[in-house]
Tab-separated table of C-alpha atoms in Angstrom:
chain	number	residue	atom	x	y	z
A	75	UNK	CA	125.881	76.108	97.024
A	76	UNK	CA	122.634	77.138	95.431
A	77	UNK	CA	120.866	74.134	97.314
A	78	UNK	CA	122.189	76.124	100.671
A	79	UNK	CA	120.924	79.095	99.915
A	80	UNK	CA	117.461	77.544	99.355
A	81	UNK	CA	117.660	75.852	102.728
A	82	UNK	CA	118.313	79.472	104.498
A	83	UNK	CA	116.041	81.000	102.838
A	84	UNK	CA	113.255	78.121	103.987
A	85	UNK	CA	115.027	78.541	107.471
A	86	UNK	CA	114.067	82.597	106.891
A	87	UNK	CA	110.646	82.563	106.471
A	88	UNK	CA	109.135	80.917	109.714
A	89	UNK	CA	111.659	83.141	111.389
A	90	UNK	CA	110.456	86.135	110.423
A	91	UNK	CA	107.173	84.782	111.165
A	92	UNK	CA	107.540	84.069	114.602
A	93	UNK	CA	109.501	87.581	114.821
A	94	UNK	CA	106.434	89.317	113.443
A	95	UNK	CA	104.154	87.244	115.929
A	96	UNK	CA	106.072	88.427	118.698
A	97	UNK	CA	105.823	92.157	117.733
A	98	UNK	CA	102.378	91.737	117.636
A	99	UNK	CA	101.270	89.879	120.661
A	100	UNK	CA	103.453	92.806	122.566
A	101	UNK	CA	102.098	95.788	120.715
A	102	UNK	CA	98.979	94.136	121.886
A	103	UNK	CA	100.142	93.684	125.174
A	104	UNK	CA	101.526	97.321	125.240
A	105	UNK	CA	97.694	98.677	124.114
A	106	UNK	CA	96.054	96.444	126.840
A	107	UNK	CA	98.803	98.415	129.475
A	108	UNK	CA	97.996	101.548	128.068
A	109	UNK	CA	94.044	101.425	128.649
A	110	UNK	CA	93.940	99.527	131.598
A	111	UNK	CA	96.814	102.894	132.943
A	112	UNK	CA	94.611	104.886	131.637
A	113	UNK	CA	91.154	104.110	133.012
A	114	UNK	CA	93.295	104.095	136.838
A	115	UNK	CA	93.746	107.501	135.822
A	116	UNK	CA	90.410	108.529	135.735
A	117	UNK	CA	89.333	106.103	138.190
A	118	UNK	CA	91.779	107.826	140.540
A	119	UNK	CA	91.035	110.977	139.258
A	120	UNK	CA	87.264	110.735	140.186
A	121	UNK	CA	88.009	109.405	143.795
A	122	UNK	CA	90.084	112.655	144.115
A	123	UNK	CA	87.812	114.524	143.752
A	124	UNK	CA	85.613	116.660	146.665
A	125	UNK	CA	82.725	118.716	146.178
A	126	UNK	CA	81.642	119.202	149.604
A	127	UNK	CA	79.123	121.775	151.845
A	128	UNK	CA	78.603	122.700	155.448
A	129	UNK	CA	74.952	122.597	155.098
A	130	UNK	CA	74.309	120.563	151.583
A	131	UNK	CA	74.336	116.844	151.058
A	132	UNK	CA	74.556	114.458	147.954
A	133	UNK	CA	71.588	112.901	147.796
A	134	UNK	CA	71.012	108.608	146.714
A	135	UNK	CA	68.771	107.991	144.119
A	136	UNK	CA	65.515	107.209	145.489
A	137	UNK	CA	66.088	109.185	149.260
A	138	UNK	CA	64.942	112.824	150.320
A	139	UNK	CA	66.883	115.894	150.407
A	140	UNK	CA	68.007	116.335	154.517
A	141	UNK	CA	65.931	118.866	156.150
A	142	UNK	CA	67.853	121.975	158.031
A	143	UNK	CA	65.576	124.489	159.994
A	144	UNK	CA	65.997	127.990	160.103
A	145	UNK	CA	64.988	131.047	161.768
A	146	UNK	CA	61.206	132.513	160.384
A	147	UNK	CA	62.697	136.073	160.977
A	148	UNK	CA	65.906	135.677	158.866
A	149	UNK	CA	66.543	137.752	156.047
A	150	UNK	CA	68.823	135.209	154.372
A	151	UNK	CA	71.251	132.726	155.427
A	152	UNK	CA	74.696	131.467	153.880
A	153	UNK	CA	75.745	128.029	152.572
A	154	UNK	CA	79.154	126.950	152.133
A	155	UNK	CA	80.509	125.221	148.978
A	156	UNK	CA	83.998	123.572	149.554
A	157	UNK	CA	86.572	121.707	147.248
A	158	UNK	CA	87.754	119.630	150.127
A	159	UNK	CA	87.012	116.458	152.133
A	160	UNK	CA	89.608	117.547	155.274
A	161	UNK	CA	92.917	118.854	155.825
A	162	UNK	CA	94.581	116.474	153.097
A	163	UNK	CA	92.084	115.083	150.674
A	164	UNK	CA	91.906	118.664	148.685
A	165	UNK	CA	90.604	118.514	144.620
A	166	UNK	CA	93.618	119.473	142.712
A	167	UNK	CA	91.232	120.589	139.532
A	168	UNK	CA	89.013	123.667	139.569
A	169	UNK	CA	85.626	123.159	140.421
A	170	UNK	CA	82.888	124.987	138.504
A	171	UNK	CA	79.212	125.123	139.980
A	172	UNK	CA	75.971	126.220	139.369
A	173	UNK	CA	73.502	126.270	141.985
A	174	UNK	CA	69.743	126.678	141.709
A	175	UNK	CA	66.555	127.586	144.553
A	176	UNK	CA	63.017	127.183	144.831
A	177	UNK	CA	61.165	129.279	147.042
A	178	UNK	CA	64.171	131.947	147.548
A	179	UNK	CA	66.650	133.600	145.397
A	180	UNK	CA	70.594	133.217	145.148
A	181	UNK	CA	72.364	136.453	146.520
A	182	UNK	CA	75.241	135.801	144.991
A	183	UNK	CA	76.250	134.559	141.399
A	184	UNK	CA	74.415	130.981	140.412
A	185	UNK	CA	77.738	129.836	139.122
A	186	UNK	CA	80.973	129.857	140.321
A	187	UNK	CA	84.841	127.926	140.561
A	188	UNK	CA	86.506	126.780	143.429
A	189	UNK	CA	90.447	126.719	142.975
A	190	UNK	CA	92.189	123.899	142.923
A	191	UNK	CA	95.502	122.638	144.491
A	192	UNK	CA	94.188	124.321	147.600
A	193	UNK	CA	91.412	124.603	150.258
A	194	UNK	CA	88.609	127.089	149.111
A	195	UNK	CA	85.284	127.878	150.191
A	196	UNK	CA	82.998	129.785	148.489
A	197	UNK	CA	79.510	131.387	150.449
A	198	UNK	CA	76.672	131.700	148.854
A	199	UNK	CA	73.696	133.411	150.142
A	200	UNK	CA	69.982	132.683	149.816
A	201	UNK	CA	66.629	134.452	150.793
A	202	UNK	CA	63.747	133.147	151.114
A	203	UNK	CA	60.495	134.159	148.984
A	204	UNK	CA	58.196	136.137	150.732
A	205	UNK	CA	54.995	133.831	152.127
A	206	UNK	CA	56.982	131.098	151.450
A	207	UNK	CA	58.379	128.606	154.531
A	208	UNK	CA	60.255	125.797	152.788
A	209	UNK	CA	63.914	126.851	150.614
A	210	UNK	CA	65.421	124.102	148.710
A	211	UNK	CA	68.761	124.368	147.464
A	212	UNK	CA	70.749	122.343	144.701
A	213	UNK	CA	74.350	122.962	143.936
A	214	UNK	CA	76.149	121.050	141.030
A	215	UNK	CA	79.412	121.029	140.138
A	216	UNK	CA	79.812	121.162	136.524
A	217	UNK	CA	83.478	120.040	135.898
A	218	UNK	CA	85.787	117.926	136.076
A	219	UNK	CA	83.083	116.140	137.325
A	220	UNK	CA	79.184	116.298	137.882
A	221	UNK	CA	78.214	115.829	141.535
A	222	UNK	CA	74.720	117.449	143.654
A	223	UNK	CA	74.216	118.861	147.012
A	224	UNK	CA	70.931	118.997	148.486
A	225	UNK	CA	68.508	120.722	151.502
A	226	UNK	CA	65.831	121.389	151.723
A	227	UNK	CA	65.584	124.560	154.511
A	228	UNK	CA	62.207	125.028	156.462
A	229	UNK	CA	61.468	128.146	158.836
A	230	UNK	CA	60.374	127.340	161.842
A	231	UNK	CA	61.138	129.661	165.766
A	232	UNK	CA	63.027	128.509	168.235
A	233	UNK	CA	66.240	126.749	168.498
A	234	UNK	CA	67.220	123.149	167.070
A	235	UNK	CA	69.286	120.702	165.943
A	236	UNK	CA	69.537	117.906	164.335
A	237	UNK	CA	72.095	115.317	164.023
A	238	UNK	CA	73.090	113.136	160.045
A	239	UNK	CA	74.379	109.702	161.098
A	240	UNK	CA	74.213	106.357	159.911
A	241	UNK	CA	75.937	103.363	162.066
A	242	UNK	CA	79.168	102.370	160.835
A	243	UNK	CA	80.462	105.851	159.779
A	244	UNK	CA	83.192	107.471	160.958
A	245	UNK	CA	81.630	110.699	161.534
A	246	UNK	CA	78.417	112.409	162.162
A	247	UNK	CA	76.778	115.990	161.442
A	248	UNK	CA	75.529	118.239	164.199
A	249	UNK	CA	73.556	120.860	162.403
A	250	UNK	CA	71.926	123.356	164.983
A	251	UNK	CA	69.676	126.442	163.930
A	252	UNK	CA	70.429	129.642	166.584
A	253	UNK	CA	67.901	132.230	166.285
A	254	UNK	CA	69.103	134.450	168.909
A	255	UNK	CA	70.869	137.622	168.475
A	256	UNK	CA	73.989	137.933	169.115
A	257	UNK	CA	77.185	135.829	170.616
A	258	UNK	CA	75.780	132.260	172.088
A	259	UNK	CA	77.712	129.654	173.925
A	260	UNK	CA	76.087	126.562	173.696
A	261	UNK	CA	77.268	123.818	176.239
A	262	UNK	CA	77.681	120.239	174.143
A	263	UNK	CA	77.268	117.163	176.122
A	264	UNK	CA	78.721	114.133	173.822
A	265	UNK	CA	78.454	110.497	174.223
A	266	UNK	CA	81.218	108.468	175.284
A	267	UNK	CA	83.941	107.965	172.342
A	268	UNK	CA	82.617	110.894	170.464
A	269	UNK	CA	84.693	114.304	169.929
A	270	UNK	CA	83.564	117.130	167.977
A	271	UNK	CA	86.622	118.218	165.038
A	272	UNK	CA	89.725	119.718	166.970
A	273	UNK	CA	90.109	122.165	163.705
A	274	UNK	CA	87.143	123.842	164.860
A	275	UNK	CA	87.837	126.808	166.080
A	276	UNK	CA	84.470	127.297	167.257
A	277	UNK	CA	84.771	124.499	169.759
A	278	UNK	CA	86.535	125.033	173.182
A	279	UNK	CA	86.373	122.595	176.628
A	280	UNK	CA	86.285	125.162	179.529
A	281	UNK	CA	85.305	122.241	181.470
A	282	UNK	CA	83.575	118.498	181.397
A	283	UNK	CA	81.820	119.629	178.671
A	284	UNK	CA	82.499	121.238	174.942
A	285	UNK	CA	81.331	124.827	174.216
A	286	UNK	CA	80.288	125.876	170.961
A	287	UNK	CA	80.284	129.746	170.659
A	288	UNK	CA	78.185	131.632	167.650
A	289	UNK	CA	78.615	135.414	167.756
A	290	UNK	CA	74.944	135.844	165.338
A	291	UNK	CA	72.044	133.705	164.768
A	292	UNK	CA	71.910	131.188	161.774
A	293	UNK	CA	72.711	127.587	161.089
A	294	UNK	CA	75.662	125.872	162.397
A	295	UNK	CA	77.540	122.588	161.429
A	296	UNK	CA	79.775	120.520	163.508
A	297	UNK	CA	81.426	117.273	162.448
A	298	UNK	CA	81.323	114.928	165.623
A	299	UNK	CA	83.819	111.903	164.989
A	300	UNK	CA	83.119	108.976	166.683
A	301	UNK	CA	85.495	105.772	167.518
A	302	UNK	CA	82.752	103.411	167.847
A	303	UNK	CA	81.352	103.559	164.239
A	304	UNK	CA	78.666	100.901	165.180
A	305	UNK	CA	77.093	103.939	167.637
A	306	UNK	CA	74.360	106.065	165.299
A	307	UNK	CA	74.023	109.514	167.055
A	308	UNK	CA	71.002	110.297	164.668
A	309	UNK	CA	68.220	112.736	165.861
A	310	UNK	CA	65.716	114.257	163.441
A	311	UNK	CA	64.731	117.858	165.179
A	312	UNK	CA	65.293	118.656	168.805
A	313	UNK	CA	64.613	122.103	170.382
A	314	UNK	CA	67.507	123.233	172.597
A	315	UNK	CA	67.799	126.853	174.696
A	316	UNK	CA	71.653	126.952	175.722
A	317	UNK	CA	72.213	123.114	175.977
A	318	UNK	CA	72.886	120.065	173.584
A	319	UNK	CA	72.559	116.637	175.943
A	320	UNK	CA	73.224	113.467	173.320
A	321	UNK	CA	73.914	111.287	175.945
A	322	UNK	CA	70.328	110.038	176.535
A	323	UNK	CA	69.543	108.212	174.518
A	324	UNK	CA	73.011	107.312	172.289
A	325	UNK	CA	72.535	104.368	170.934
């Protein structure tokens, strides 16, 4: 009998090996889950989130801030900050800002939050120095995450607009500077497979051709969306009176 015991107990041993192996090897198993969950997280958490501006850009390392052209006579002119990409990709966080100018002043607080969970848009208003004719603007969102927006603002008369586009996007900027008092409608003649953003409100088709109506002089944005991302609707500064005409030269 004692010789039996000895033989279970030898039988024991590399059991309770193997067992402990195998506890091991999963608790390893169970770390190597619970990092690789939790970097998605904060991947996913960073592609949620949208810091975003009507008349600010983020900016690659290594290219200029965009260039947006204002009115000489203005007093000051407002920005928008929003937490928002469209309808549906909203930042669920709070945002928290600070934004900084040189050659103006901020109207309004330099820092701020945009709620989360919900579409906001904060203005913020800036006046340029006296003497000076170039504003350039930086905000930065502080948390969750740290993202800049850039312009760089330049006073010049007249009316003008320019147009952000690269080829293969899905969308392009129409930024136009009005610097006449008062309402304006300005007629907008598109290329072919390019619509300017139904959620516009400022947008109406009385006829062939879109209408854009401003009720005061400033700068104006307008996302155009296009269904042939291979066309590039970029144009650096054109002067307009009552009339946008992109059909020219679309390429």
């Amino acid at each position: 009998m004692k010789k039996c015991f000895k033989i279970q107990d030898k039988l024991k041993r590399p059991l309770l090996i193997c067992l402990a192996a195998i506890l091991v090897l999963a608790g390893i198993a169970g770390a190597r889950y619970v990092l690789t969950w939790d970097s998605g997280s904060q991947l996913a958490g960073a592609a949620d989130f949208y810091f975003t501006s009507d008349l600010l850009e983020e900016v690659k390392t290594g290219e200029k801030a965009p260039i947006r052209y204002i009115d000489p006579q203005t007093g000051s002119f407002t920005i928008e900050l929003h937490n928002f990409a469209d309808s549906k990709r909203i930042t669920e966080k709070d945002i928290t800002y600070e934004v900084t100018v040189t050659g103006g002043t901020v109207n309004d607080p330099q820092t701020g939050k945009l709620i989360g969970s919900q579409k906001t848009t904060n203005f913020i208003t800036i006046t340029p120095a006296s003497g000076k004719d170039q504003v350039e603007v930086t905000a930065t969102s502080t948390a969750p995450y740290k993202k800049e927006l850039k312009a760089s603002f330049q006073l010049t008369g007249g009316n003008q607009y320019q147009v952000d586009d690269t080829a293969g996007s899905t969308a392009a900027v129409l930024t136009m500077t009005c610097t006449k008092e008062g309402t304006q409608a300005i007629t907008l003649k598109l290329p072919e497979n390019v619509v300017p953003d139904a959620t516009d409100s400022r947008v109406t088709k009385p006829g062939d051709s879109y209408q854009f109506t401003v009720t005061e002089k400033g700068v104006f944005s307008l996302v155009l969306l296009k269904k042939e991302t291979k066309q590039n609707l970029k144009k650096e500064l054109v002067p307009f009176e009552n009339e946008i005409d992109m059909t020219a030269k679309a390429t």
